[in-house]
JSON list of C-alpha atoms in Angstrom, two decimals:
[
{"chain": "K", "resi": 194, "resn": "UNK", "atom": "CA", "xyz": [46.55, 70.83, 326.90]},
{"chain": "K", "resi": 195, "resn": "UNK", "atom": "CA", "xyz": [43.18, 71.29, 325.22]},
{"chain": "K", "resi": 196, "resn": "UNK", "atom": "CA", "xyz": [42.44, 74.45, 323.25]},
{"chain": "K", "resi": 197, "resn": "UNK", "atom": "CA", "xyz": [39.22, 75.04, 321.33]},
{"chain": "K", "resi": 198, "resn": "UNK", "atom": "CA", "xyz": [37.53, 78.15, 320.05]},
{"chain": "K", "resi": 199, "resn": "UNK", "atom": "CA", "xyz": [34.13, 79.06, 318.74]},
{"chain": "K", "resi": 200, "resn": "UNK", "atom": "CA", "xyz": [35.35, 79.24, 315.13]},
{"chain": "K", "resi": 201, "resn": "UNK", "atom": "CA", "xyz": [36.04, 75.47, 315.21]},
{"chain": "K", "resi": 202, "resn": "UNK", "atom": "CA", "xyz": [33.56, 74.10, 317.75]},
{"chain": "K", "resi": 203, "resn": "UNK", "atom": "CA", "xyz": [30.19, 74.81, 319.30]},
{"chain": "K", "resi": 204, "resn": "UNK", "atom": "CA", "xyz": [29.70, 74.61, 323.05]},
{"chain": "K", "resi": 205, "resn": "UNK", "atom": "CA", "xyz": [28.41, 71.02, 322.93]},
{"chain": "K", "resi": 206, "resn": "UNK", "atom": "CA", "xyz": [31.54, 69.85, 321.10]},
{"chain": "K", "resi": 207, "resn": "UNK", "atom": "CA", "xyz": [33.69, 71.78, 323.58]},
{"chain": "K", "resi": 208, "resn": "UNK", "atom": "CA", "xyz": [32.01, 69.95, 326.50]},
{"chain": "K", "resi": 209, "resn": "UNK", "atom": "CA", "xyz": [32.56, 66.57, 324.81]},
{"chain": "K", "resi": 210, "resn": "UNK", "atom": "CA", "xyz": [36.22, 67.39, 324.17]},
{"chain": "K", "resi": 211, "resn": "UNK", "atom": "CA", "xyz": [36.59, 68.56, 327.77]},
{"chain": "K", "resi": 212, "resn": "UNK", "atom": "CA", "xyz": [35.11, 65.30, 329.06]},
{"chain": "K", "resi": 213, "resn": "UNK", "atom": "CA", "xyz": [37.57, 63.26, 326.98]},
{"chain": "K", "resi": 214, "resn": "UNK", "atom": "CA", "xyz": [40.46, 65.43, 328.13]},
{"chain": "K", "resi": 215, "resn": "UNK", "atom": "CA", "xyz": [39.51, 65.02, 331.79]},
{"chain": "K", "resi": 216, "resn": "UNK", "atom": "CA", "xyz": [39.29, 61.25, 331.48]},
{"chain": "K", "resi": 217, "resn": "UNK", "atom": "CA", "xyz": [42.69, 61.03, 329.81]},
{"chain": "K", "resi": 218, "resn": "UNK", "atom": "CA", "xyz": [44.67, 63.70, 331.68]},
{"chain": "K", "resi": 219, "resn": "UNK", "atom": "CA", "xyz": [43.00, 64.53, 334.96]},
{"chain": "K", "resi": 220, "resn": "UNK", "atom": "CA", "xyz": [41.12, 61.48, 336.30]},
{"chain": "K", "resi": 221, "resn": "UNK", "atom": "CA", "xyz": [41.15, 62.67, 339.94]},
{"chain": "K", "resi": 222, "resn": "UNK", "atom": "CA", "xyz": [38.84, 65.61, 339.26]},
{"chain": "K", "resi": 223, "resn": "UNK", "atom": "CA", "xyz": [35.05, 65.42, 339.52]},
{"chain": "K", "resi": 224, "resn": "UNK", "atom": "CA", "xyz": [34.26, 65.60, 335.80]},
{"chain": "K", "resi": 225, "resn": "UNK", "atom": "CA", "xyz": [30.60, 66.48, 336.40]},
{"chain": "K", "resi": 226, "resn": "UNK", "atom": "CA", "xyz": [31.63, 69.55, 338.42]},
{"chain": "K", "resi": 227, "resn": "UNK", "atom": "CA", "xyz": [34.14, 70.63, 335.79]},
{"chain": "K", "resi": 228, "resn": "UNK", "atom": "CA", "xyz": [31.73, 70.15, 332.91]},
{"chain": "K", "resi": 229, "resn": "UNK", "atom": "CA", "xyz": [29.06, 72.15, 334.71]},
{"chain": "K", "resi": 230, "resn": "UNK", "atom": "CA", "xyz": [31.50, 75.04, 335.19]},
{"chain": "K", "resi": 231, "resn": "UNK", "atom": "CA", "xyz": [32.74, 74.77, 331.58]},
{"chain": "K", "resi": 232, "resn": "UNK", "atom": "CA", "xyz": [29.11, 74.91, 330.39]},
{"chain": "K", "resi": 233, "resn": "UNK", "atom": "CA", "xyz": [28.41, 77.93, 332.55]},
{"chain": "K", "resi": 234, "resn": "UNK", "atom": "CA", "xyz": [31.50, 79.85, 331.43]},
{"chain": "K", "resi": 235, "resn": "UNK", "atom": "CA", "xyz": [30.97, 79.09, 327.74]},
{"chain": "K", "resi": 236, "resn": "UNK", "atom": "CA", "xyz": [27.28, 79.93, 328.01]},
{"chain": "K", "resi": 237, "resn": "UNK", "atom": "CA", "xyz": [28.13, 83.26, 329.61]},
{"chain": "K", "resi": 238, "resn": "UNK", "atom": "CA", "xyz": [30.65, 84.03, 326.86]},
{"chain": "K", "resi": 239, "resn": "UNK", "atom": "CA", "xyz": [28.00, 83.37, 324.22]},
{"chain": "K", "resi": 240, "resn": "UNK", "atom": "CA", "xyz": [25.18, 85.16, 326.06]},
{"chain": "K", "resi": 241, "resn": "UNK", "atom": "CA", "xyz": [26.98, 88.22, 327.42]},
{"chain": "K", "resi": 242, "resn": "UNK", "atom": "CA", "xyz": [29.26, 89.27, 324.56]},
{"chain": "K", "resi": 243, "resn": "UNK", "atom": "CA", "xyz": [28.43, 91.10, 321.35]},
{"chain": "K", "resi": 244, "resn": "UNK", "atom": "CA", "xyz": [29.97, 88.51, 319.04]},
{"chain": "K", "resi": 245, "resn": "UNK", "atom": "CA", "xyz": [29.56, 85.33, 321.14]},
{"chain": "K", "resi": 246, "resn": "UNK", "atom": "CA", "xyz": [33.12, 84.24, 320.39]},
{"chain": "K", "resi": 247, "resn": "UNK", "atom": "CA", "xyz": [35.10, 82.33, 322.99]},
{"chain": "K", "resi": 248, "resn": "UNK", "atom": "CA", "xyz": [38.25, 80.25, 323.46]},
{"chain": "K", "resi": 249, "resn": "UNK", "atom": "CA", "xyz": [38.50, 77.37, 325.94]},
{"chain": "K", "resi": 250, "resn": "UNK", "atom": "CA", "xyz": [41.88, 76.33, 327.31]},
{"chain": "K", "resi": 251, "resn": "UNK", "atom": "CA", "xyz": [42.35, 73.41, 329.72]},
{"chain": "K", "resi": 252, "resn": "UNK", "atom": "CA", "xyz": [45.56, 72.15, 331.25]},
{"chain": "K", "resi": 253, "resn": "UNK", "atom": "CA", "xyz": [46.30, 69.71, 334.01]},
{"chain": "K", "resi": 254, "resn": "UNK", "atom": "CA", "xyz": [49.77, 70.52, 335.33]},
{"chain": "K", "resi": 255, "resn": "UNK", "atom": "CA", "xyz": [50.84, 68.22, 338.17]},
{"chain": "K", "resi": 256, "resn": "UNK", "atom": "CA", "xyz": [48.36, 68.69, 341.01]},
{"chain": "K", "resi": 257, "resn": "UNK", "atom": "CA", "xyz": [45.77, 71.03, 339.51]},
{"chain": "K", "resi": 258, "resn": "UNK", "atom": "CA", "xyz": [43.33, 71.50, 336.67]},
{"chain": "K", "resi": 259, "resn": "UNK", "atom": "CA", "xyz": [43.15, 74.93, 335.07]},
{"chain": "K", "resi": 260, "resn": "UNK", "atom": "CA", "xyz": [40.22, 75.91, 332.84]},
{"chain": "K", "resi": 261, "resn": "UNK", "atom": "CA", "xyz": [40.25, 79.28, 331.12]},
{"chain": "K", "resi": 262, "resn": "UNK", "atom": "CA", "xyz": [37.54, 80.80, 328.96]},
{"chain": "K", "resi": 263, "resn": "UNK", "atom": "CA", "xyz": [38.41, 83.90, 326.97]},
{"chain": "K", "resi": 264, "resn": "UNK", "atom": "CA", "xyz": [35.86, 86.20, 325.35]},
{"chain": "K", "resi": 265, "resn": "UNK", "atom": "CA", "xyz": [35.78, 89.66, 323.75]},
{"chain": "K", "resi": 266, "resn": "UNK", "atom": "CA", "xyz": [33.81, 91.46, 326.45]},
{"chain": "K", "resi": 267, "resn": "UNK", "atom": "CA", "xyz": [35.72, 93.71, 328.81]},
{"chain": "K", "resi": 268, "resn": "UNK", "atom": "CA", "xyz": [32.89, 93.54, 331.34]},
{"chain": "K", "resi": 269, "resn": "UNK", "atom": "CA", "xyz": [33.46, 91.50, 334.49]},
{"chain": "K", "resi": 270, "resn": "UNK", "atom": "CA", "xyz": [30.76, 89.01, 335.48]},
{"chain": "K", "resi": 271, "resn": "UNK", "atom": "CA", "xyz": [28.40, 90.47, 338.05]},
{"chain": "K", "resi": 272, "resn": "UNK", "atom": "CA", "xyz": [27.26, 87.93, 340.61]},
{"chain": "K", "resi": 273, "resn": "UNK", "atom": "CA", "xyz": [23.56, 88.25, 341.36]},
{"chain": "K", "resi": 274, "resn": "UNK", "atom": "CA", "xyz": [20.97, 86.44, 343.40]},
{"chain": "K", "resi": 275, "resn": "UNK", "atom": "CA", "xyz": [19.38, 83.51, 341.63]},
{"chain": "K", "resi": 276, "resn": "UNK", "atom": "CA", "xyz": [15.90, 84.13, 340.28]},
{"chain": "K", "resi": 277, "resn": "UNK", "atom": "CA", "xyz": [13.91, 80.88, 340.05]},
{"chain": "K", "resi": 278, "resn": "UNK", "atom": "CA", "xyz": [10.90, 82.66, 338.51]},
{"chain": "K", "resi": 279, "resn": "UNK", "atom": "CA", "xyz": [12.71, 84.41, 335.67]},
{"chain": "K", "resi": 280, "resn": "UNK", "atom": "CA", "xyz": [15.77, 82.18, 335.43]},
{"chain": "K", "resi": 281, "resn": "UNK", "atom": "CA", "xyz": [19.43, 83.00, 335.70]},
{"chain": "K", "resi": 282, "resn": "UNK", "atom": "CA", "xyz": [21.72, 84.28, 338.38]},
{"chain": "K", "resi": 283, "resn": "UNK", "atom": "CA", "xyz": [22.79, 80.93, 339.81]},
{"chain": "K", "resi": 284, "resn": "UNK", "atom": "CA", "xyz": [25.82, 80.10, 337.66]},
{"chain": "K", "resi": 285, "resn": "UNK", "atom": "CA", "xyz": [28.56, 82.25, 339.15]},
{"chain": "K", "resi": 286, "resn": "UNK", "atom": "CA", "xyz": [27.77, 81.13, 342.70]},
{"chain": "K", "resi": 287, "resn": "UNK", "atom": "CA", "xyz": [27.71, 77.49, 341.63]},
{"chain": "K", "resi": 288, "resn": "UNK", "atom": "CA", "xyz": [31.04, 77.91, 339.83]},
{"chain": "K", "resi": 289, "resn": "UNK", "atom": "CA", "xyz": [32.56, 79.48, 342.96]},
{"chain": "K", "resi": 290, "resn": "UNK", "atom": "CA", "xyz": [31.36, 76.54, 345.08]},
{"chain": "K", "resi": 291, "resn": "UNK", "atom": "CA", "xyz": [32.66, 73.86, 342.70]},
{"chain": "K", "resi": 292, "resn": "UNK", "atom": "CA", "xyz": [36.16, 75.27, 342.12]},
{"chain": "K", "resi": 293, "resn": "UNK", "atom": "CA", "xyz": [39.22, 75.84, 344.29]},
{"chain": "K", "resi": 294, "resn": "UNK", "atom": "CA", "xyz": [39.47, 79.34, 342.81]},
{"chain": "K", "resi": 295, "resn": "UNK", "atom": "CA", "xyz": [37.63, 81.42, 340.23]},
{"chain": "K", "resi": 296, "resn": "UNK", "atom": "CA", "xyz": [39.22, 84.63, 338.92]},
{"chain": "K", "resi": 297, "resn": "UNK", "atom": "CA", "xyz": [38.61, 87.16, 336.17]},
{"chain": "K", "resi": 298, "resn": "UNK", "atom": "CA", "xyz": [41.39, 88.91, 334.29]},
{"chain": "K", "resi": 299, "resn": "UNK", "atom": "CA", "xyz": [40.80, 91.82, 331.94]},
{"chain": "K", "resi": 300, "resn": "UNK", "atom": "CA", "xyz": [42.91, 91.93, 328.77]},
{"chain": "K", "resi": 301, "resn": "UNK", "atom": "CA", "xyz": [43.42, 94.49, 326.03]},
{"chain": "K", "resi": 302, "resn": "UNK", "atom": "CA", "xyz": [40.51, 92.98, 324.14]},
{"chain": "K", "resi": 303, "resn": "UNK", "atom": "CA", "xyz": [38.15, 91.16, 326.46]},
{"chain": "K", "resi": 304, "resn": "UNK", "atom": "CA", "xyz": [38.69, 89.02, 329.51]},
{"chain": "K", "resi": 305, "resn": "UNK", "atom": "CA", "xyz": [39.47, 85.54, 330.72]},
{"chain": "K", "resi": 306, "resn": "UNK", "atom": "CA", "xyz": [37.76, 83.64, 333.48]},
{"chain": "K", "resi": 307, "resn": "UNK", "atom": "CA", "xyz": [40.03, 81.09, 335.14]},
{"chain": "K", "resi": 308, "resn": "UNK", "atom": "CA", "xyz": [38.67, 78.20, 337.17]},
{"chain": "K", "resi": 309, "resn": "UNK", "atom": "CA", "xyz": [41.12, 76.03, 339.11]},
{"chain": "K", "resi": 310, "resn": "UNK", "atom": "CA", "xyz": [40.64, 72.71, 340.87]},
{"chain": "K", "resi": 311, "resn": "UNK", "atom": "CA", "xyz": [43.42, 71.41, 343.11]},
{"chain": "K", "resi": 312, "resn": "UNK", "atom": "CA", "xyz": [44.01, 67.70, 343.56]},
{"chain": "K", "resi": 313, "resn": "UNK", "atom": "CA", "xyz": [44.47, 68.19, 347.31]},
{"chain": "K", "resi": 314, "resn": "UNK", "atom": "CA", "xyz": [41.07, 69.88, 347.62]},
{"chain": "K", "resi": 315, "resn": "UNK", "atom": "CA", "xyz": [39.46, 67.19, 345.47]},
{"chain": "K", "resi": 316, "resn": "UNK", "atom": "CA", "xyz": [40.90, 64.45, 347.70]},
{"chain": "K", "resi": 317, "resn": "UNK", "atom": "CA", "xyz": [39.75, 66.28, 350.82]},
{"chain": "K", "resi": 318, "resn": "UNK", "atom": "CA", "xyz": [36.26, 66.89, 349.39]},
{"chain": "K", "resi": 319, "resn": "UNK", "atom": "CA", "xyz": [35.80, 63.25, 348.41]},
{"chain": "K", "resi": 320, "resn": "UNK", "atom": "CA", "xyz": [36.88, 61.79, 351.76]},
{"chain": "K", "resi": 321, "resn": "UNK", "atom": "CA", "xyz": [34.11, 60.11, 353.79]},
{"chain": "K", "resi": 322, "resn": "UNK", "atom": "CA", "xyz": [34.72, 62.47, 356.72]},
{"chain": "K", "resi": 323, "resn": "UNK", "atom": "CA", "xyz": [33.90, 65.51, 354.57]},
{"chain": "K", "resi": 324, "resn": "UNK", "atom": "CA", "xyz": [30.60, 64.12, 353.34]},
{"chain": "K", "resi": 325, "resn": "UNK", "atom": "CA", "xyz": [27.79, 65.74, 355.25]},
{"chain": "K", "resi": 326, "resn": "UNK", "atom": "CA", "xyz": [24.18, 65.07, 354.43]},
{"chain": "K", "resi": 327, "resn": "UNK", "atom": "CA", "xyz": [22.34, 68.07, 353.07]},
{"chain": "K", "resi": 328, "resn": "UNK", "atom": "CA", "xyz": [19.23, 67.22, 355.06]},
{"chain": "K", "resi": 329, "resn": "UNK", "atom": "CA", "xyz": [19.21, 65.76, 358.52]},
{"chain": "K", "resi": 330, "resn": "UNK", "atom": "CA", "xyz": [16.86, 62.85, 359.01]}
]
């Protein structure tokens, strides 16, 4: 298990630690996808809370990877349409697409956002039959 919080690490260090953890404990997962989601969740915790504090927890029990980001805001993320002119709004939708599940839990003080990747879904998504070109020739 990997646990880091904003009192001991900045978001860049958390991403580096997450990358090392994935390589060592969860090699079947698409590390780029996970690191993008980790970046998004940590960035949201910094940007959308009063104090910017967060805690990252990663575990890779048997056939899944669980990433949880805790912060001190009791406000649920509000998905919105992406705005290419003014920036923002794309992250939650991207995180939903890259994970097997994405849930928010409110706590007494703040919330946690849990992202899960399943090994079965990762194997299915990486099979040649599931690869479809984004643009037809």
